mmCIF file of C-alpha atoms in Angstrom:
data_model
loop_
_atom_site.group_PDB
_atom_site.id
_atom_site.type_symbol
_atom_site.label_atom_id
_atom_site.label_comp_id
_atom_site.label_asym_id
_atom_site.label_seq_id
_atom_site.Cartn_x
_atom_site.Cartn_y
_atom_site.Cartn_z
ATOM 1 C CA MET O 522 100.008 117.022 82.094
ATOM 2 C CA ILE O 523 97.111 115.660 80.026
ATOM 3 C CA ALA O 524 99.470 113.228 78.302
ATOM 4 C CA ALA O 525 100.741 112.015 81.683
ATOM 5 C CA PHE O 526 97.188 111.494 82.968
ATOM 6 C CA LEU O 527 96.241 109.678 79.790
ATOM 7 C CA ILE O 528 99.213 107.310 80.125
ATOM 8 C CA ILE O 529 98.479 106.639 83.803
ATOM 9 C CA LEU O 530 94.769 105.981 83.183
ATOM 10 C CA ALA O 531 95.549 103.843 80.124
ATOM 11 C CA CYS O 532 97.879 101.655 82.238
ATOM 12 C CA GLN O 533 95.162 101.241 84.862
ATOM 13 C CA LEU O 534 92.570 100.472 82.202
ATOM 14 C CA ALA O 535 94.806 97.884 80.551
ATOM 15 C CA GLY O 536 95.435 96.394 84.008
ATOM 16 C CA GLU O 537 91.700 96.202 84.750
ATOM 17 C CA VAL O 538 90.961 94.538 81.409
ATOM 18 C CA PHE O 539 93.785 92.048 81.879
ATOM 19 C CA SER O 540 92.781 91.298 85.473
ATOM 20 C CA ARG O 541 89.114 90.707 84.545
ATOM 21 C CA THR O 542 89.722 88.667 81.411
ATOM 22 C CA THR O 543 92.343 86.376 82.968
ATOM 23 C CA GLY O 544 90.667 86.150 86.383
ATOM 24 C CA LEU O 545 94.061 86.806 88.007
ATOM 25 C CA PRO O 546 93.791 87.594 91.749
ATOM 26 C CA ILE O 547 95.710 90.854 91.214
ATOM 27 C CA PRO O 548 93.829 94.175 91.062
ATOM 28 C CA GLY O 549 93.909 96.207 87.840
ATOM 29 C CA PRO O 550 95.865 99.148 89.309
ATOM 30 C CA VAL O 551 98.640 96.806 90.538
ATOM 31 C CA LEU O 552 98.912 95.262 87.051
ATOM 32 C CA GLY O 553 98.844 98.836 85.712
ATOM 33 C CA MET O 554 101.813 99.596 87.969
ATOM 34 C CA ALA O 555 103.716 96.642 86.460
ATOM 35 C CA LEU O 556 102.869 97.852 82.958
ATOM 36 C CA MET O 557 103.959 101.393 83.811
ATOM 37 C CA LEU O 558 107.234 100.050 85.220
ATOM 38 C CA LEU O 559 107.890 98.285 81.929
ATOM 39 C CA GLY O 560 107.119 101.495 80.017
ATOM 40 C CA LEU O 561 109.386 103.584 82.256
ATOM 41 C CA ARG O 562 112.265 101.171 81.656
ATOM 42 C CA LEU O 563 111.830 101.364 77.892
ATOM 43 C CA SER O 564 111.154 105.043 77.283
ATOM 44 C CA PRO O 565 113.034 108.131 78.550
ATOM 45 C CA TRP O 566 110.209 110.256 77.087
ATOM 46 C CA LEU O 567 107.701 108.421 79.271
ATOM 47 C CA ARG O 568 109.836 108.969 82.388
ATOM 48 C CA GLN O 569 110.078 112.684 81.677
ATOM 49 C CA THR O 570 106.362 113.034 80.912
ATOM 50 C CA VAL O 571 104.973 111.004 83.810
ATOM 51 C CA ARG O 572 107.375 112.125 86.540
ATOM 52 C CA PRO O 573 105.888 115.522 87.543
ATOM 53 C CA VAL O 574 102.301 114.223 87.697
ATOM 54 C CA ALA O 575 103.209 110.942 89.414
ATOM 55 C CA GLU O 576 105.307 112.738 92.017
ATOM 56 C CA GLY O 577 102.485 115.207 92.624
ATOM 57 C CA ILE O 578 99.949 112.436 93.209
ATOM 58 C CA LEU O 579 102.292 110.404 95.410
ATOM 59 C CA ARG O 580 103.105 113.434 97.565
ATOM 60 C CA ASN O 581 99.422 113.539 98.545
ATOM 61 C CA LEU O 582 98.804 109.813 98.887
ATOM 62 C CA LEU O 583 97.483 110.141 102.445
ATOM 63 C CA LEU O 584 94.615 112.371 101.269
ATOM 64 C CA LEU O 585 93.289 109.655 98.978
ATOM 65 C CA PHE O 586 92.424 107.333 101.892
ATOM 66 C CA VAL O 587 90.177 109.860 103.621
ATOM 67 C CA PRO O 588 86.840 109.036 101.881
ATOM 68 C CA ALA O 589 87.232 105.275 102.461
ATOM 69 C CA GLY O 590 88.183 105.967 106.066
ATOM 70 C CA VAL O 591 85.054 108.063 106.639
ATOM 71 C CA GLY O 592 83.029 105.127 105.306
ATOM 72 C CA ALA O 593 84.829 102.702 107.602
ATOM 73 C CA ALA O 594 84.228 104.957 110.618
ATOM 74 C CA GLY O 595 80.505 104.859 109.867
ATOM 75 C CA HIS O 596 80.490 101.062 109.976
ATOM 76 C CA LEU O 597 82.425 100.801 113.233
ATOM 77 C CA VAL O 598 79.187 100.664 115.254
ATOM 78 C CA THR O 599 78.039 97.544 113.381
ATOM 79 C CA LEU O 600 80.770 95.548 115.170
ATOM 80 C CA GLY O 601 78.969 95.919 118.497
ATOM 81 C CA ALA O 602 80.326 93.563 121.139
ATOM 82 C CA ASN O 603 83.002 92.350 118.725
ATOM 83 C CA THR O 604 84.660 95.772 118.500
ATOM 84 C CA LEU O 605 87.437 95.195 121.035
ATOM 85 C CA PRO O 606 88.399 91.668 119.851
ATOM 86 C CA VAL O 607 88.460 92.828 116.215
ATOM 87 C CA VAL O 608 90.554 95.916 116.989
ATOM 88 C CA LEU O 609 92.995 93.853 119.072
ATOM 89 C CA ALA O 610 93.280 91.130 116.409
ATOM 90 C CA VAL O 611 93.710 93.568 113.525
ATOM 91 C CA ALA O 612 96.097 95.948 115.309
ATOM 92 C CA GLY O 613 98.063 93.152 117.027
ATOM 93 C CA SER O 614 98.547 91.151 113.844
ATOM 94 C CA THR O 615 99.641 94.262 111.934
ATOM 95 C CA VAL O 616 102.285 95.017 114.563
ATOM 96 C CA LEU O 617 103.491 91.390 114.456
ATOM 97 C CA ALA O 618 103.570 91.368 110.633
ATOM 98 C CA ILE O 619 105.736 94.522 110.530
ATOM 99 C CA ILE O 620 108.132 93.068 113.126
ATOM 100 C CA ALA O 621 108.328 89.670 111.378
ATOM 101 C CA GLY O 622 108.804 91.145 107.895
ATOM 102 C CA ALA O 623 111.494 93.615 108.956
ATOM 103 C CA LEU O 624 113.393 90.981 110.970
ATOM 104 C CA ALA O 625 113.191 88.496 108.073
ATOM 105 C CA PHE O 626 114.663 91.129 105.754
ATOM 106 C CA LYS O 627 117.453 91.859 108.226
ATOM 107 C CA ALA O 628 118.286 88.178 108.800
ATOM 108 C CA VAL O 629 118.412 87.227 105.112
ATOM 109 C CA ALA O 630 120.277 90.439 104.253
ATOM 110 C CA ALA O 631 122.951 89.493 106.786
ATOM 111 C CA LEU O 632 123.114 85.891 105.490
ATOM 112 C CA SER O 633 123.371 86.957 101.844
ATOM 113 C CA GLY O 634 125.960 89.651 102.601
ATOM 114 C CA LEU O 635 123.807 92.570 101.449
ATOM 115 C CA ARG O 636 125.432 95.887 102.241
ATOM 116 C CA PRO O 637 123.331 97.642 104.880
ATOM 117 C CA GLU O 638 121.817 100.960 103.869
ATOM 118 C CA GLU O 639 121.614 103.527 106.606
ATOM 119 C CA GLY O 640 118.235 104.796 107.687
ATOM 120 C CA PRO O 641 117.115 107.302 110.295
ATOM 121 C CA MET G 111 70.156 129.818 105.005
ATOM 122 C CA THR G 112 68.489 126.408 105.265
ATOM 123 C CA GLU G 113 67.654 126.642 101.568
ATOM 124 C CA ILE G 114 71.269 127.241 100.634
ATOM 125 C CA TRP G 115 72.308 124.406 102.930
ATOM 126 C CA SER G 116 69.797 121.929 101.525
ATOM 127 C CA TYR G 117 70.955 122.820 98.013
ATOM 128 C CA LEU G 118 74.694 122.615 98.750
ATOM 129 C CA ALA G 119 74.416 119.496 100.927
ATOM 130 C CA GLN G 120 73.210 117.570 97.882
ATOM 131 C CA GLN G 121 76.029 118.791 95.612
ATOM 132 C CA PRO G 122 79.407 117.097 95.176
ATOM 133 C CA LEU G 123 81.098 120.507 95.565
ATOM 134 C CA LEU G 124 80.418 120.858 99.291
ATOM 135 C CA TRP G 125 81.761 117.460 100.383
ATOM 136 C CA LEU G 126 84.745 117.552 98.044
ATOM 137 C CA THR G 127 85.657 120.950 99.526
ATOM 138 C CA ALA G 128 85.097 119.605 103.036
ATOM 139 C CA THR G 129 87.367 116.617 102.352
ATOM 140 C CA LEU G 130 90.244 118.808 101.172
ATOM 141 C CA ALA G 131 89.725 121.265 104.035
ATOM 142 C CA ALA G 132 89.632 118.476 106.633
ATOM 143 C CA PHE G 133 92.855 117.034 105.229
ATOM 144 C CA LEU G 134 94.615 120.425 105.343
ATOM 145 C CA ILE G 135 93.517 120.799 108.970
ATOM 146 C CA GLY G 136 94.891 117.294 109.544
ATOM 147 C CA MET G 137 98.210 118.282 107.960
ATOM 148 C CA ALA G 138 98.384 121.470 110.066
ATOM 149 C CA LEU G 139 97.749 119.492 113.273
ATOM 150 C CA PHE G 140 100.283 116.849 112.163
ATOM 151 C CA ARG G 141 102.927 119.587 111.831
ATOM 152 C CA ALA G 142 101.854 121.226 115.085
ATOM 153 C CA ALA G 143 102.317 117.840 116.793
ATOM 154 C CA GLY G 144 105.956 117.758 115.643
ATOM 155 C CA GLN G 145 105.085 115.325 112.790
ATOM 156 C CA SER G 146 104.274 112.614 115.296
ATOM 157 C CA PRO G 147 103.072 109.440 113.509
ATOM 158 C CA PHE G 148 100.194 109.296 115.981
ATOM 159 C CA ALA G 149 98.830 112.602 114.635
ATOM 160 C CA ASN G 150 98.154 110.997 111.248
ATOM 161 C CA PRO G 151 96.623 113.692 108.989
ATOM 162 C CA SER G 152 94.257 111.197 107.316
ATOM 163 C CA LEU G 153 92.982 109.933 110.659
ATOM 164 C CA ILE G 154 92.336 113.502 111.847
ATOM 165 C CA ALA G 155 90.499 114.300 108.590
ATOM 166 C CA MET G 156 88.406 111.098 108.840
ATOM 167 C CA GLY G 157 87.446 111.941 112.419
ATOM 168 C CA LEU G 158 86.498 115.539 111.570
ATOM 169 C CA LEU G 159 84.403 114.454 108.580
ATOM 170 C CA ALA G 160 82.719 111.585 110.444
ATOM 171 C CA VAL G 161 81.673 114.021 113.172
ATOM 172 C CA LEU G 162 80.529 116.577 110.584
ATOM 173 C CA LEU G 163 78.400 113.969 108.792
ATOM 174 C CA ALA G 164 76.859 112.829 112.076
ATOM 175 C CA VAL G 165 76.111 116.393 113.249
ATOM 176 C CA THR G 166 74.553 117.454 109.930
ATOM 177 C CA GLY G 167 72.742 114.125 109.499
ATOM 178 C CA THR G 168 74.349 113.598 106.108
ATOM 179 C CA PRO G 169 74.272 110.017 104.779
ATOM 180 C CA PHE G 170 77.614 108.562 103.678
ATOM 181 C CA ALA G 171 76.266 108.111 100.120
ATOM 182 C CA THR G 172 75.710 111.886 99.837
ATOM 183 C CA TYR G 173 79.182 112.575 101.209
ATOM 184 C CA PHE G 174 80.700 110.106 98.767
ATOM 185 C CA GLU G 175 79.101 111.889 95.779
ATOM 186 C CA GLY G 176 81.685 114.582 96.390
ATOM 187 C CA ALA G 177 84.491 112.545 97.928
ATOM 188 C CA GLN G 178 84.525 110.001 95.100
ATOM 189 C CA PHE G 179 86.732 112.318 93.046
ATOM 190 C CA VAL G 180 89.460 111.967 95.670
ATOM 191 C CA HIS G 181 88.758 108.259 96.189
ATOM 192 C CA PHE G 182 89.020 107.617 92.450
ATOM 193 C CA LEU G 183 92.663 108.728 92.444
ATOM 194 C CA LEU G 184 93.677 105.674 94.523
ATOM 195 C CA GLY G 185 93.840 103.596 91.324
ATOM 196 C CA PRO G 186 95.972 106.050 89.303
ATOM 197 C CA ALA G 187 98.147 106.581 92.410
ATOM 198 C CA THR G 188 98.853 102.848 92.520
ATOM 199 C CA VAL G 189 99.966 102.993 88.870
ATOM 200 C CA CYS G 190 102.208 105.956 89.785
ATOM 201 C CA LEU G 191 104.032 103.796 92.366
ATOM 202 C CA ALA G 192 105.903 102.416 89.337
ATOM 203 C CA LEU G 193 107.968 105.621 89.229
ATOM 204 C CA PRO G 194 109.707 105.372 92.641
ATOM 205 C CA LEU G 195 110.015 101.650 91.996
ATOM 206 C CA TYR G 196 111.786 102.397 88.695
ATOM 207 C CA ASP G 197 114.101 104.868 90.441
ATOM 208 C CA ASN G 198 115.037 102.161 92.958
ATOM 209 C CA LEU G 199 115.265 99.156 90.618
ATOM 210 C CA PRO G 200 119.011 98.559 91.185
ATOM 211 C CA LYS G 201 118.405 98.517 94.949
ATOM 212 C CA VAL G 202 115.455 96.140 94.503
ATOM 213 C CA ARG G 203 117.583 93.719 92.465
ATOM 214 C CA GLN G 204 120.399 93.760 95.030
ATOM 215 C CA ALA G 205 117.977 93.023 97.844
ATOM 216 C CA ALA G 206 115.852 90.440 95.987
ATOM 217 C CA LEU G 207 116.449 87.601 98.483
ATOM 218 C CA PRO G 208 115.798 89.577 101.679
ATOM 219 C CA LEU G 209 112.708 91.090 100.046
ATOM 220 C CA LEU G 210 111.339 87.676 99.139
ATOM 221 C CA ALA G 211 111.916 86.460 102.698
ATOM 222 C CA ALA G 212 110.255 89.537 104.177
ATOM 223 C CA LEU G 213 107.280 89.116 101.833
ATOM 224 C CA LEU G 214 106.706 85.471 102.765
ATOM 225 C CA VAL G 215 107.254 85.914 106.506
ATOM 226 C CA GLY G 216 105.332 89.197 106.704
ATOM 227 C CA ALA G 217 102.344 87.906 104.719
ATOM 228 C CA VAL G 218 102.050 84.616 106.630
ATOM 229 C CA THR G 219 102.502 86.325 110.014
ATOM 230 C CA GLY G 220 99.810 88.901 109.261
ATOM 231 C CA ILE G 221 97.212 86.305 108.279
ATOM 232 C CA VAL G 222 98.028 83.682 110.925
ATOM 233 C CA ALA G 223 98.222 86.261 113.738
ATOM 234 C CA VAL G 224 94.887 87.912 112.951
ATOM 235 C CA LEU G 225 93.173 84.521 112.731
ATOM 236 C CA ALA G 226 94.824 83.184 115.902
ATOM 237 C CA ILE G 227 93.987 86.273 117.977
ATOM 238 C CA GLY G 228 90.452 86.426 116.550
ATOM 239 C CA LYS G 229 89.883 82.739 117.233
ATOM 240 C CA ALA G 230 91.200 83.107 120.796
ATOM 241 C CA PHE G 231 88.514 85.771 121.356
ATOM 242 C CA GLY G 232 85.898 83.397 119.936
ATOM 243 C CA LEU G 233 85.011 85.514 116.880
ATOM 244 C CA ALA G 234 82.539 83.912 114.438
ATOM 245 C CA PRO G 235 83.865 82.192 111.268
ATOM 246 C CA ALA G 236 82.374 84.893 109.000
ATOM 247 C CA ILE G 237 84.303 87.579 110.910
ATOM 248 C CA LEU G 238 87.507 85.505 110.738
ATOM 249 C CA ALA G 239 87.049 85.142 106.976
ATOM 250 C CA SER G 240 86.548 88.906 106.707
ATOM 251 C CA MET G 241 89.760 89.544 108.671
ATOM 252 C CA ALA G 242 92.094 87.062 106.950
ATOM 253 C CA PRO G 243 93.021 89.213 103.895
ATOM 254 C CA LYS G 244 93.112 92.575 105.767
ATOM 255 C CA SER G 245 96.793 93.328 105.029
ATOM 256 C CA ALA G 246 96.188 93.363 101.272
ATOM 257 C CA THR G 247 95.104 96.399 99.296
ATOM 258 C CA ALA G 248 91.307 96.933 99.513
ATOM 259 C CA ALA G 249 90.370 95.562 96.070
ATOM 260 C CA VAL G 250 92.120 92.239 96.698
ATOM 261 C CA ALA G 251 91.084 91.989 100.351
ATOM 262 C CA ILE G 252 87.405 92.449 99.517
ATOM 263 C CA GLY G 253 87.547 89.944 96.650
ATOM 264 C CA VAL G 254 89.252 87.309 98.806
ATOM 265 C CA SER G 255 86.885 87.940 101.717
ATOM 266 C CA GLU G 256 83.810 87.380 99.519
ATOM 267 C CA GLN G 257 85.316 84.204 98.135
ATOM 268 C CA LEU G 258 85.872 82.923 101.698
ATOM 269 C CA GLY G 259 82.379 83.778 102.927
ATOM 270 C CA GLY G 260 83.308 87.024 104.671
ATOM 271 C CA SER G 261 81.594 90.419 104.538
ATOM 272 C CA PRO G 262 82.943 93.042 102.081
ATOM 273 C CA THR G 263 81.856 95.890 104.388
ATOM 274 C CA LEU G 264 83.642 94.397 107.395
ATOM 275 C CA THR G 265 86.734 93.700 105.318
ATOM 276 C CA ALA G 266 86.841 97.273 103.989
ATOM 277 C CA MET G 267 86.742 98.504 107.581
ATOM 278 C CA MET G 268 89.457 96.069 108.714
ATOM 279 C CA VAL G 269 91.679 97.040 105.782
ATOM 280 C CA MET G 270 91.394 100.659 106.916
ATOM 281 C CA MET G 271 92.097 99.702 110.554
ATOM 282 C CA THR G 272 95.164 97.758 109.420
ATOM 283 C CA GLY G 273 96.444 100.703 107.398
ATOM 284 C CA LEU G 274 95.965 103.136 110.272
ATOM 285 C CA THR G 275 97.716 100.822 112.728
ATOM 286 C CA GLY G 276 100.643 100.329 110.366
ATOM 287 C CA ALA G 277 100.938 104.046 109.642
ATOM 288 C CA MET G 278 100.904 104.979 113.312
ATOM 289 C CA VAL G 279 103.087 102.273 114.889
ATOM 290 C CA ALA G 280 105.690 101.625 112.161
ATOM 291 C CA THR G 281 108.144 104.415 112.997
ATOM 292 C CA PRO G 282 108.372 103.903 116.791
ATOM 293 C CA LEU G 283 108.167 100.117 116.410
ATOM 294 C CA LEU G 284 111.006 99.852 113.871
ATOM 295 C CA ASN G 285 113.120 102.292 115.901
ATOM 296 C CA LEU G 286 112.589 100.089 118.949
ATOM 297 C CA LEU G 287 113.669 97.008 116.970
ATOM 298 C CA GLY G 288 116.789 98.821 115.738
ATOM 299 C CA ILE G 289 115.869 98.285 112.060
ATOM 300 C CA ARG G 290 117.552 101.252 110.352
ATOM 301 C CA ASP G 291 117.590 100.092 106.723
ATOM 302 C CA TRP G 292 115.040 102.122 104.693
ATOM 303 C CA ARG G 293 114.440 99.154 102.397
ATOM 304 C CA ALA G 294 113.478 96.850 105.283
ATOM 305 C CA ARG G 295 111.439 99.548 107.030
ATOM 306 C CA GLY G 296 109.437 100.509 103.963
ATOM 307 C CA PHE G 297 108.909 97.021 102.610
ATOM 308 C CA ALA G 298 107.717 95.548 105.916
ATOM 309 C CA VAL G 299 105.159 98.350 106.259
ATOM 310 C CA GLY G 300 103.922 97.971 102.674
ATOM 311 C CA VAL G 301 103.460 94.205 103.131
ATOM 312 C CA ALA G 302 101.695 94.560 106.496
ATOM 313 C CA ALA G 303 99.672 97.719 105.868
ATOM 314 C CA HIS G 304 99.181 98.124 102.073
ATOM 315 C CA GLY G 305 98.776 101.570 100.472
ATOM 316 C CA PHE G 306 98.037 103.429 103.685
ATOM 317 C CA GLY G 307 101.310 102.189 105.193
ATOM 318 C CA THR G 308 102.960 103.134 101.892
ATOM 319 C CA ALA G 309 101.557 106.665 102.133
ATOM 320 C CA ARG G 310 103.091 106.959 105.604
ATOM 321 C CA ALA G 311 106.418 105.569 104.313
ATOM 322 C CA PHE G 312 106.524 108.274 101.617
ATOM 323 C CA GLN G 313 105.954 110.836 104.357
ATOM 324 C CA VAL G 314 109.170 109.628 106.007
ATOM 325 C CA HIS G 315 111.602 108.821 103.157
ATOM 326 C CA PRO G 316 111.433 108.283 99.352
ATOM 327 C CA THR G 317 113.327 104.968 99.470
ATOM 328 C CA ALA G 318 111.060 103.659 102.220
ATOM 329 C CA GLY G 319 108.065 104.726 100.117
ATOM 330 C CA ALA G 320 109.338 102.982 96.990
ATOM 331 C CA PHE G 321 109.908 99.716 98.862
ATOM 332 C CA ALA G 322 106.569 100.017 100.634
ATOM 333 C CA GLY G 323 104.813 100.344 97.270
ATOM 334 C CA LEU G 324 106.594 97.225 96.078
ATOM 335 C CA GLY G 325 105.589 95.376 99.249
ATOM 336 C CA MET G 326 101.964 96.418 98.806
ATOM 337 C CA GLY G 327 101.870 95.182 95.198
ATOM 338 C CA LEU G 328 103.527 91.843 95.983
ATOM 339 C CA ASN G 329 101.390 91.171 99.042
ATOM 340 C CA ALA G 330 98.216 91.753 97.013
ATOM 341 C CA MET G 331 99.186 88.639 95.073
ATOM 342 C CA MET G 332 100.518 86.758 98.120
ATOM 343 C CA THR G 333 97.353 87.323 100.169
ATOM 344 C CA ALA G 334 95.116 86.095 97.354
ATOM 345 C CA ILE G 335 97.083 82.833 97.366
ATOM 346 C CA LEU G 336 97.748 82.419 101.103
ATOM 347 C CA ALA G 337 94.557 83.629 102.831
ATOM 348 C CA PRO G 338 92.289 80.801 101.552
ATOM 349 C CA ILE G 339 94.919 78.170 102.467
ATOM 350 C CA LEU G 340 95.682 79.555 105.938
ATOM 351 C CA LEU G 341 92.015 80.117 106.831
ATOM 352 C CA ARG G 342 91.445 76.369 106.578
ATOM 353 C CA LEU G 343 93.797 75.842 109.547
ATOM 354 C CA PHE G 344 91.430 77.778 111.832
#
């Protein structure tokens, strides 16, 4: 478990260093994810070592957003008269982005003859 | 009693414990509500804790002393998204073209729509700049917002609002649209609603979660490129 944590943190650290030194507009953890993906492809040992810890963390992903959400709730009052317009713009655009993205996937999948994969 | 309280209230232990307890209550209510996406366990936990902080007069900074241990794991969790992505690599390769299309269309729609609706309501330029990158993961969104003259605090709040919206509406919305493919469902949510949407996708199906994580990562990059360009149109 310690080895798995070390590998995960090392990937994030390498990602942070790379992101800061190159000035790339990609956050360190996302670069760390790319690095980890490369490692997983190359090493069966890495896959075996990281899997239990990674799956454990990902199972509880929703918990990790709670502290930031509590902070956001505290700032809600600062919006004042702009609260409703902001909520409508943010929520409305998120709904539209999900619709547009999913429909774009479906349209191009049909055009390129991708075999559909059943969902719910 | 007040002595114990004033001691504990300053320690990380109390608020870390409270965060985990609030989340478990959230999970219990989520299950009791038949796993309805509207009973999001994180949202319930945030509400409970926000009320608790207000009632006890605890500043957010004190709360965060304890909660930071949970918050810190967001970075390692993002690295861990490589695992489901690895497990689904053949599926990602097969669907490369549709994924690229969904990324472009989803990213542009998210930015243009939030700016258009905000502008229609007459929101100030600084608020528009804060909203433009809201579909990206927090680190990128805040960086882009600062670069565009927005407010990091506002952006952090809008990122959270975006995530909550995505997590709550995705399932009924995609059912309504008749989109049944897990790849399309997950990816669209990850692009539109970053890690929070991804967390919801994992709650529903592992393939949806893997594709949502991919969408989140790719849109971090896409937003950094597109938001400054698209903001100029408004």
